[in-house]
Short mmCIF file of C-alpha atoms in Angstrom, two decimals:
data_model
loop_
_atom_site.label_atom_id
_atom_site.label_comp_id
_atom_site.label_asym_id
_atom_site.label_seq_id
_atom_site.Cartn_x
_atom_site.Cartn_y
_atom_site.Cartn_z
CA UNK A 16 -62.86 22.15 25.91
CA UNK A 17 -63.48 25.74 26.63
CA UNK A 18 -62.37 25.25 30.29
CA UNK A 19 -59.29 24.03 28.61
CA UNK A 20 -58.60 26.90 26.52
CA UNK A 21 -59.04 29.32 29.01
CA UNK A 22 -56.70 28.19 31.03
CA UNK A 23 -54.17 27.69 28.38
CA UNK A 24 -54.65 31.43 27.54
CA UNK A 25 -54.01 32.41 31.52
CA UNK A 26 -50.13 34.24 31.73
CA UNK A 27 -47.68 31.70 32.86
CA UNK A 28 -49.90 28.34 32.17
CA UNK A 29 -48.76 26.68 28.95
CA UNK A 30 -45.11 27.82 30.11
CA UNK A 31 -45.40 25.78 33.03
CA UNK A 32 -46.90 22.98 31.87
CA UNK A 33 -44.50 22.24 28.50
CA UNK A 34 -41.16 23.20 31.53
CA UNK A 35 -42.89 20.58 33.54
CA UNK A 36 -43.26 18.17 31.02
CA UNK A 37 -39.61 18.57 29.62
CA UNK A 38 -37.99 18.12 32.61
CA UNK A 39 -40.38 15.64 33.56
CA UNK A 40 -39.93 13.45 30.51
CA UNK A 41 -36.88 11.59 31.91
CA UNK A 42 -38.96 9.73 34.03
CA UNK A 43 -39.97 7.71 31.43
CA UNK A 44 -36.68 6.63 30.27
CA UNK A 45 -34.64 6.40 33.03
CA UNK A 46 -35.48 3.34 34.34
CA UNK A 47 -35.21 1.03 30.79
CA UNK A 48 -31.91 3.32 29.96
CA UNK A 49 -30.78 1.68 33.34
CA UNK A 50 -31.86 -1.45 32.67
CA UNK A 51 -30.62 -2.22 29.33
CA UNK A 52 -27.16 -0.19 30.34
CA UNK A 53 -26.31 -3.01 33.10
CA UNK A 54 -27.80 -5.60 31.45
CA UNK A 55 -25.20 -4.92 28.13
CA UNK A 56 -22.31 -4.62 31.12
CA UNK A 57 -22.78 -7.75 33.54
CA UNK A 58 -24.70 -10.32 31.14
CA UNK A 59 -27.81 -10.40 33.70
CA UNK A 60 -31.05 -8.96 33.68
CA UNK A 61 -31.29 -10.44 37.43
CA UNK A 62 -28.22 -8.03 38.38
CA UNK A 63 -29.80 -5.08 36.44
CA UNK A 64 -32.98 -5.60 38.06
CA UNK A 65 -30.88 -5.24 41.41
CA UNK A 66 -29.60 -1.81 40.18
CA UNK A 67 -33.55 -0.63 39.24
CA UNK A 68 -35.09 -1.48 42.71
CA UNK A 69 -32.30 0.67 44.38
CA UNK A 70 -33.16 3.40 41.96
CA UNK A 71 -36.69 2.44 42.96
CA UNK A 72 -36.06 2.91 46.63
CA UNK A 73 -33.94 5.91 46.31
CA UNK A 74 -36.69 7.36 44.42
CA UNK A 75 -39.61 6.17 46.83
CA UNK A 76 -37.07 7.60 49.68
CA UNK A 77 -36.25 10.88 48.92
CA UNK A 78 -39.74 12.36 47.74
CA UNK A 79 -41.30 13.86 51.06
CA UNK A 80 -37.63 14.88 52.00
CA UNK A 81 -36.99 16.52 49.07
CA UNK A 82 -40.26 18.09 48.73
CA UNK A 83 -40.31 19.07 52.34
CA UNK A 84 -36.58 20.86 52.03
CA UNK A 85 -38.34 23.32 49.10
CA UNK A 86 -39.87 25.10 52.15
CA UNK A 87 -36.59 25.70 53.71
CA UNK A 88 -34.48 26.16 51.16
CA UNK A 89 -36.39 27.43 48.14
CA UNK A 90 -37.71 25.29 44.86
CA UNK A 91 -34.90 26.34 42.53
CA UNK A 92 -32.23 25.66 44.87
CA UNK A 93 -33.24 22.38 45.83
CA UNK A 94 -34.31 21.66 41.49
CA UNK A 95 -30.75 22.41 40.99
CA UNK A 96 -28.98 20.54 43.45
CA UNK A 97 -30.86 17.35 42.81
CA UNK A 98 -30.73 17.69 39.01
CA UNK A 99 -26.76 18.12 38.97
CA UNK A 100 -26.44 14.99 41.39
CA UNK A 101 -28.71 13.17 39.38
CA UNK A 102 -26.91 13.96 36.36
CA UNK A 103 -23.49 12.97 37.92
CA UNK A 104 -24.71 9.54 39.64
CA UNK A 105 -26.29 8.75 35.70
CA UNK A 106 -22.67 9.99 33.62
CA UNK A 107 -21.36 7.90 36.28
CA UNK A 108 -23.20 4.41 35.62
CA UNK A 109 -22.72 5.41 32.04
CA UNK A 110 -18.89 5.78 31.93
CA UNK A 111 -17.34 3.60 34.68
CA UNK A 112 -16.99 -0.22 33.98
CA UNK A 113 -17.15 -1.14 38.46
CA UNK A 114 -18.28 -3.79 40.72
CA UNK A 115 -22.44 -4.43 40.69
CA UNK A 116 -22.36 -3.04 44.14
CA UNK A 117 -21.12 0.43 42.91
CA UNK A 118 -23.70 0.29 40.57
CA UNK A 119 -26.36 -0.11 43.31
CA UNK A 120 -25.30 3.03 44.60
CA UNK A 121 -24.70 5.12 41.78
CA UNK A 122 -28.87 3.85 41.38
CA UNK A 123 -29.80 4.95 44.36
CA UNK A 124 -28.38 8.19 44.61
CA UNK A 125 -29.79 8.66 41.52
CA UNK A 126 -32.66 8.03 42.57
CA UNK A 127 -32.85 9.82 45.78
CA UNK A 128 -31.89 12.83 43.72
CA UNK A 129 -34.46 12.70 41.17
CA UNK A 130 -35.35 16.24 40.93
CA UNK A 131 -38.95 16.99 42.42
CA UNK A 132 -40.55 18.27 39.42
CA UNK A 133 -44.18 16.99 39.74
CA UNK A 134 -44.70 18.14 43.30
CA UNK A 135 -42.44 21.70 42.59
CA UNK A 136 -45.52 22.11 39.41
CA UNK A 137 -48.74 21.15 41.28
CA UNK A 138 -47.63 23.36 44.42
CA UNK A 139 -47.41 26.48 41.68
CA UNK A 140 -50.26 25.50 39.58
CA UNK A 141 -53.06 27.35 42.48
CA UNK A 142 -51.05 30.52 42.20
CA UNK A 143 -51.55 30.53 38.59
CA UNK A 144 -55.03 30.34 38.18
CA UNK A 145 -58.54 30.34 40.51
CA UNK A 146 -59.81 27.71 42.67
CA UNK A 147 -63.17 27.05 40.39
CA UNK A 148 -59.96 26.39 37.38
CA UNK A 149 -57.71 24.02 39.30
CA UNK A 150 -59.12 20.88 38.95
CA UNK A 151 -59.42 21.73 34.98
CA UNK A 152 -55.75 22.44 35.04
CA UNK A 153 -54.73 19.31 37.37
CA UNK A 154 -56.86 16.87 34.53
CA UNK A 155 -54.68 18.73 31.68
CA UNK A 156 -51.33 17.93 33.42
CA UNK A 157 -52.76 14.38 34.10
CA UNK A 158 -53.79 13.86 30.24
CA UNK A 159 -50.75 15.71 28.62
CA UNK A 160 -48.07 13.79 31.01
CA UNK A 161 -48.98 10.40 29.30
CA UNK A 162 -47.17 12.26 26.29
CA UNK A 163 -44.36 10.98 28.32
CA UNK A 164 -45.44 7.39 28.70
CA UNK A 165 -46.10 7.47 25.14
CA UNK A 166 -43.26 8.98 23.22
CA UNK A 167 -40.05 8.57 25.79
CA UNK A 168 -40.07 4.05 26.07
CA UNK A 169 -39.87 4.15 22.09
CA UNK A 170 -36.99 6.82 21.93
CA UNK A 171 -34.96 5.42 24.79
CA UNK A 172 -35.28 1.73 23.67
CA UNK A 173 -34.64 2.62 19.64
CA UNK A 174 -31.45 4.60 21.34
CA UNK A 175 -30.19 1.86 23.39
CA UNK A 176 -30.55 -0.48 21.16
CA UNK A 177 -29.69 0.61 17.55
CA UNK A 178 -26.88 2.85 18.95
CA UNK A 179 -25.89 1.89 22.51
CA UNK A 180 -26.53 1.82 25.80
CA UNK A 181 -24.58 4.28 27.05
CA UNK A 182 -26.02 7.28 24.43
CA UNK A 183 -29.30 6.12 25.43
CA UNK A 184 -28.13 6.84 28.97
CA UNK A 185 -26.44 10.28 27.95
CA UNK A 186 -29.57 11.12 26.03
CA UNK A 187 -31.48 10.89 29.36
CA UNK A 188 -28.94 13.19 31.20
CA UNK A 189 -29.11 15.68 28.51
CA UNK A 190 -32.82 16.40 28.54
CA UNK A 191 -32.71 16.18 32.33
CA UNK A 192 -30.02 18.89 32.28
CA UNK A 193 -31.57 20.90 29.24
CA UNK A 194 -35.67 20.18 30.48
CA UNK A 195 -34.72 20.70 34.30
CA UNK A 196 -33.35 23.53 33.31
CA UNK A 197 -36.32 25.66 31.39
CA UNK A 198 -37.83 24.60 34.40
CA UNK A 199 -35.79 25.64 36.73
CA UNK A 200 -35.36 29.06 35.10
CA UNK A 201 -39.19 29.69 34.48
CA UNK A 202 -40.36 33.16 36.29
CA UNK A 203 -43.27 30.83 38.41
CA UNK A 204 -40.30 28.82 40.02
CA UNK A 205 -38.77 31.80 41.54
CA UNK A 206 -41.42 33.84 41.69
CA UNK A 207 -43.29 31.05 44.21
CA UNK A 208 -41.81 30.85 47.32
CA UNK A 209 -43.35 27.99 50.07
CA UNK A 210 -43.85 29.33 53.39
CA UNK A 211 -41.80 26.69 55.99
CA UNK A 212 -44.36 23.80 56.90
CA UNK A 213 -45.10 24.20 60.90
CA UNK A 214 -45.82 21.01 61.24
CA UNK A 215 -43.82 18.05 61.94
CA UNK A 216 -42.35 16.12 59.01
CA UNK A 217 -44.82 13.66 57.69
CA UNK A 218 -48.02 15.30 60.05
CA UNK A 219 -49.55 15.83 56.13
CA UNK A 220 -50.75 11.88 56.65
CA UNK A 221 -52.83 12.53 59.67
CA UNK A 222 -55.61 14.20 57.37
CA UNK A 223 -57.54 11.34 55.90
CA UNK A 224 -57.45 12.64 52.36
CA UNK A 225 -53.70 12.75 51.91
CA UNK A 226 -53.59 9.62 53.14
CA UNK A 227 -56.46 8.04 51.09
CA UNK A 228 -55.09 9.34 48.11
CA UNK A 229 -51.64 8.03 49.01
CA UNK A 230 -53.73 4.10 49.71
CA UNK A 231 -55.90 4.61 46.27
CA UNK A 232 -52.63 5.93 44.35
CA UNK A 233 -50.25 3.19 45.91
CA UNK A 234 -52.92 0.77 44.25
CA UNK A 235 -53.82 2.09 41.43
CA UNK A 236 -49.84 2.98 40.34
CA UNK A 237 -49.67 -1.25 41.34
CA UNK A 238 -52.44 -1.98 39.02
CA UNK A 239 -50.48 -0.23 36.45
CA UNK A 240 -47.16 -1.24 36.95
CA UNK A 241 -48.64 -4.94 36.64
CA UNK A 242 -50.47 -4.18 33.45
CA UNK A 243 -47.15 -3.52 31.61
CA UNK A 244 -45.85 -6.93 32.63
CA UNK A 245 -48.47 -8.71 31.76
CA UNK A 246 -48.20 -7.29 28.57
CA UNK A 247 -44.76 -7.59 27.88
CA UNK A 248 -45.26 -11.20 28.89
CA UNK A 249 -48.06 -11.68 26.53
CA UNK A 250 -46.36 -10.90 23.19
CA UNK A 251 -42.67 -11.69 24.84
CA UNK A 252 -41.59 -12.65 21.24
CA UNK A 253 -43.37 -9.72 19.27
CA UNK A 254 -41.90 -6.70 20.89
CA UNK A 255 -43.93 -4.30 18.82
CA UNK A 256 -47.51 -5.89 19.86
CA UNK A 257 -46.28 -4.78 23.84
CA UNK A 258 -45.15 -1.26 22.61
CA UNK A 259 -48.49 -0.52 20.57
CA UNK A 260 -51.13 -2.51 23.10
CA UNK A 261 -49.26 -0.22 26.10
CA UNK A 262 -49.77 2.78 23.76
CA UNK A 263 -53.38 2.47 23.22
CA UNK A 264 -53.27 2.38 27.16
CA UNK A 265 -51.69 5.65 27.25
CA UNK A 266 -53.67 6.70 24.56
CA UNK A 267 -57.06 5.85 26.08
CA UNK A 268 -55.76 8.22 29.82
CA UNK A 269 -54.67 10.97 27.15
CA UNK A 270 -58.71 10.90 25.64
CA UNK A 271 -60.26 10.20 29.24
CA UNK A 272 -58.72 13.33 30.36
CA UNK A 273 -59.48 15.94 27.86
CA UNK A 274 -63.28 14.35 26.91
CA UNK A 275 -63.57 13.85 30.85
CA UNK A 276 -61.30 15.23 32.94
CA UNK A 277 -62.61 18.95 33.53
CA UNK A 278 -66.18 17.37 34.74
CA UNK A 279 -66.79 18.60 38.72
CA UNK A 280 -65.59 16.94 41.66
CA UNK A 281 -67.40 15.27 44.35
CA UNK A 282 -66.73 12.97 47.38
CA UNK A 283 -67.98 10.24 44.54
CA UNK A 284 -65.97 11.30 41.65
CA UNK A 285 -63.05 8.96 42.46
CA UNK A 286 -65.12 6.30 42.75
CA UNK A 287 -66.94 7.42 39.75
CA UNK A 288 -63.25 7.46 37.61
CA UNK A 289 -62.00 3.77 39.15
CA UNK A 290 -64.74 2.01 38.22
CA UNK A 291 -64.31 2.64 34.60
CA UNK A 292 -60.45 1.73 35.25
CA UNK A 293 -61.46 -1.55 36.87
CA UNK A 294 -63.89 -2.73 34.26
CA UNK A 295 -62.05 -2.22 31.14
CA UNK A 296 -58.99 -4.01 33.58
CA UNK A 297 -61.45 -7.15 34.36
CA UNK A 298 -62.40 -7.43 30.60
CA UNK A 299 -59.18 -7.36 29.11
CA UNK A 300 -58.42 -10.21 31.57
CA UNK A 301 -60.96 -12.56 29.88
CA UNK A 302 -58.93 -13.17 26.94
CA UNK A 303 -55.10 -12.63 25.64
CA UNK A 304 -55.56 -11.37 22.48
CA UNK A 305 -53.85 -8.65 20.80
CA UNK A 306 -57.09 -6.97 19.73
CA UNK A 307 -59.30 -7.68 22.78
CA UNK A 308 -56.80 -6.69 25.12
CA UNK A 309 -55.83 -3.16 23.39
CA UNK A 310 -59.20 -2.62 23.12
CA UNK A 311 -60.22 -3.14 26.65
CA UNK A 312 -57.06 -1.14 27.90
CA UNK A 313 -58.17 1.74 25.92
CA UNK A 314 -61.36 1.34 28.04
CA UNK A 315 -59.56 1.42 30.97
CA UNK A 316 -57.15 4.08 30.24
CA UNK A 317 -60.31 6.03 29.87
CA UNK A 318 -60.71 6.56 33.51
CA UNK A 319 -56.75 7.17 34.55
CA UNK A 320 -55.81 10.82 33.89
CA UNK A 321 -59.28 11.76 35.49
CA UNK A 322 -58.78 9.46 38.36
CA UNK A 323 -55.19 11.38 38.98
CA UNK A 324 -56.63 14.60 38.64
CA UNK A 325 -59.15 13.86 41.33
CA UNK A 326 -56.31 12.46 43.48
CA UNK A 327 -54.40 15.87 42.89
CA UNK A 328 -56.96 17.58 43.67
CA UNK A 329 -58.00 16.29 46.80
CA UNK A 330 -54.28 16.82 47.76
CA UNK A 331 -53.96 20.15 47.29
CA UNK A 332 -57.59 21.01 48.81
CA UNK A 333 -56.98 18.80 52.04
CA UNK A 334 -53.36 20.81 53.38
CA UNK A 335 -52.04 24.14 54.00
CA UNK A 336 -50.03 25.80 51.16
CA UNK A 337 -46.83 25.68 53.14
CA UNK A 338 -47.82 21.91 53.21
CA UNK A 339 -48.78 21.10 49.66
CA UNK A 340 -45.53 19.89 48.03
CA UNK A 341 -44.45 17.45 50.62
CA UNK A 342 -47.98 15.98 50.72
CA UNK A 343 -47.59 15.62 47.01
CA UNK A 344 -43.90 14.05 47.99
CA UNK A 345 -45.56 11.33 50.04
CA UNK A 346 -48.18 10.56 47.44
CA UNK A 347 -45.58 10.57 45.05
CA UNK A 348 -43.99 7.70 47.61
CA UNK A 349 -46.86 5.92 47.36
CA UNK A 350 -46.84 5.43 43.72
CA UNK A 351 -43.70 4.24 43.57
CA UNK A 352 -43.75 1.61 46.00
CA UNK A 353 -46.98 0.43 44.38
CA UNK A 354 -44.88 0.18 41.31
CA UNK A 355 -42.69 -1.65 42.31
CA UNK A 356 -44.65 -4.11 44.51
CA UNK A 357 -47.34 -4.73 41.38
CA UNK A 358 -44.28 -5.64 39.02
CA UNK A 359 -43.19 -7.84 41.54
CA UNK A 360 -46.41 -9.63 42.43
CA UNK A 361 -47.39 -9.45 38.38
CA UNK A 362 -44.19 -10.85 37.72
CA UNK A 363 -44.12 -13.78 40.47
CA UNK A 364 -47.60 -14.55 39.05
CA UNK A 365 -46.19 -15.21 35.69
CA UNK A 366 -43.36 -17.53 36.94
CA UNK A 367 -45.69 -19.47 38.84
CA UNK A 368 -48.44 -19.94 36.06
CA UNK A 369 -46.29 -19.97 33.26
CA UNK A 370 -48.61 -17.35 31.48
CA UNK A 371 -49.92 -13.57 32.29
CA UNK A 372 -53.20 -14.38 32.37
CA UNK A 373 -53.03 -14.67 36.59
CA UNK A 374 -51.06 -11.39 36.58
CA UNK A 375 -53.98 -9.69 34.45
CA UNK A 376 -56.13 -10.41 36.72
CA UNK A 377 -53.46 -9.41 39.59
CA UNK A 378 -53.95 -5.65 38.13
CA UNK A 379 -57.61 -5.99 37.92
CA UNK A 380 -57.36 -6.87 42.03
CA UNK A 381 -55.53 -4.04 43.13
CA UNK A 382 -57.19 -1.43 41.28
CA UNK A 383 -60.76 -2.85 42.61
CA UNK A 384 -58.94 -2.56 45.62
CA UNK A 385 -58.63 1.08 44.97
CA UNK A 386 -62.43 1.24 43.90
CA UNK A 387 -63.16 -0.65 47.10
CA UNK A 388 -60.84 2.34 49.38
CA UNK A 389 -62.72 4.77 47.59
CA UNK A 390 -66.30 3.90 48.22
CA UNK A 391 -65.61 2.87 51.75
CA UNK A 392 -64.23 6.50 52.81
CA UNK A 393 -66.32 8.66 50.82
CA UNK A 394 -67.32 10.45 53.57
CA UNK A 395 -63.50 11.67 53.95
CA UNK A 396 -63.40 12.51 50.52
CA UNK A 397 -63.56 16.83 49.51
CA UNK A 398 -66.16 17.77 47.57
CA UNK A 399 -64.72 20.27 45.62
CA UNK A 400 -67.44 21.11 42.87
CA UNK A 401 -68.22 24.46 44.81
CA UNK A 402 -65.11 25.65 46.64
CA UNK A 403 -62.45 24.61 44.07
CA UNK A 404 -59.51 22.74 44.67
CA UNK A 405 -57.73 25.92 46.50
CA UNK A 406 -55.11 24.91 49.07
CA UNK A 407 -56.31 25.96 52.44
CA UNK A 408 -55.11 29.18 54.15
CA UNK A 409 -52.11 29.73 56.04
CA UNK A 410 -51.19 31.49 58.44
CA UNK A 411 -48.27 33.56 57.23
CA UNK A 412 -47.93 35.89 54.46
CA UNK A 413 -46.87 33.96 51.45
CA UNK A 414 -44.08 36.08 49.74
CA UNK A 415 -43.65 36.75 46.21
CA UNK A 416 -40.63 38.20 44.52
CA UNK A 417 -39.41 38.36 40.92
CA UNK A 418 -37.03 36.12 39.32
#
């Protein structure tokens, strides 16, 4: 923990990470706001689910580009632009009573402009402190983001649903606005300015770790994303039972990465972090019970913050600065799709079995899958318990000027 607080105490840290979290913590409402908006309007969770996967898309599109525009155009110009569209697109779906198909869009461009705060943080986060400290800070920002996954579900669903749909979907634009903003306006936004990349747009995924950590993330997010349906299909009647067993999950990444998140980094520490992931996974598979299940998920959520830290570390370590937040854009990508494709495949499962217990085991697959990546391309993997997780040099003089 004294790694921790040392980096806590470094000028510009804490402010950074609470911004980042603020205007982060949309991200886990959005997408139930959404949901239980159209649902209340059309009568169909099928036609809501339509408007989600083009927010999905929109989402899984417009990372790289966004990220990738930063270096042209500057991080708080391209923050603010996105924020205000997203905004609009959300007061939008909020306000207007329209066809499903003008929904669809509204989703998407919401979506697309979903402002790039994750990659915008980690590509500041190695001007802030030294290499030998980066991979403690990237396992802090991995453990204190499931204080999103955590708190923001419960708020946005007790909104929704005790008030109304379309507060709950005015709540989220109002901490986008208010949390994009402290962002936005912190001195590290504009005092960081990104270098334009050299290379051509998506070049990032010729180096094998960017794209092994977009692989092992695109699984792992799946593995996830499948959990929470299982889950929610497990205790379909008892709605609280799904909200507490997927909070001990998020409980379990929040102790992994504090007790182990700060520990070194070597080609074998992803490995190391999945494994732990993938048992407690297989042995909360073996039997759907309340207690078993939150038990074993706290297990697993042991290994997930450190397993993300080691995949954001490997990121930054593996490009060029002028390079960093659009290879964070396309691991970003990766996540999403995964998300989306391990509710789907989670969800199918349950349909066709008439029970979560196939889809349980569904989520156990794909992140063994991810163990599997790992150990097989070790030998591409950084190890970073020496040189830090520093991104490598570029050419150019990287300006700095004051906000």
């Amino acid at each position: 923990m004294a790694g921790y607080r040392e980096i806590v105490r470094t000028p510009g840290v804490l402010r950074i990470i609470a911004a980042q979290l603020a205007a982060r913590f949309p991200n886990g409402m959005t997408s139930l706001a959404i949901l239980l908006h159209i649902e209340q309007i059309t009568g169909s969770y099928g036609a809501a689910g339509i408007v989600l996967a083009a927010t999905s898309i929109g989402q899984a599109l417009s990372g790289p580009v966004t990220t990738r525009l930063m270096g042209r155009f500057g991080m708080r110009q391209v923050l603010t632009v996105t924020t205000a569209i997203c905004a609009a697109a959300l007061l939008a779906m909020a306000f207007l009573i329209v066809p499903l198909a003008v929904y669809v869009v509204l989703g998407f461009i919401a979506g697309f402009a979903t402002p790039p705060v994750l990659a915008s943080a980690r590509t500041i986060y190695p001007k802030l402190v030294t290499s030998r400290q980066l991979t403690t800070l990237y396992s802090l920002d991995a453990s204190l983001q499931e204080l999103i996954w955590i708190i923001a579900p419960v708020l946005i669903t007790f909104t929704a649903t005790q008030i109304g749909t379309t507060q709950g979907l005015l709540l989220v634009v109002a901490i986008l606005i208010s949390g994009g903003a402290w962002f936005i306006l912190s001195p590290e936004v504009g005092r960081v300015r990104i270098p334009p990349s050299k290379r051509a747009f998506g070049k990032v995924l010729t180096r094998p770790p960017i794209l092994l950590a977009t692989i092992i993330g695109f699984l792992f997010i799946g593995s996830f994303a499948a959990v929470e349906a299982s889950v929610v299909a497990t205790f379909n009647h008892e709605g609280v039972e799904s909200g507490v067993v997927l909070a001990v999950f998020s409980i379990g990444s929040l102790v992994g990465g504090f007790a182990f998140g700060h520990l070194p980094m070597g080609p074998w520490a992803m490995a190391r972090r999945l494994s732990v992931v993938a048992v407690g996974l297989a042995l909360a598979s073996v039997w759907v019970n309340v207690w078993w299940i939150s038990g074993w998920l706290f297990v697993a959520g042991i290994g997930i913050a450190p397993a993300l830290a080691v995949g954001s570390a490997i990121t930054t370590a593996s490009v060029k600065f002028s390079d960093t937040a659009e290879a964070f854009g396309w691991t970003g990508t990766g996540q999403l799709i995964g998300a989306a494709v391990g509710s789907a495949v989670a969800g199918f499962l349950i349909d066709l079995t008439g029970g979560p217990t196939a889809s349980y085991w569904a989520a156990t697959a794909l992140c063994a899958l991810a163990l599997v990546v790992a150990v097989l391309f070790v030998g591409y993997m950084p190890d970073l318990r020496e040189r830090g997780a520093a991104p490598l040099p570029d050419t150019d003089v990287i300006r700095t000027v004051s906000p």
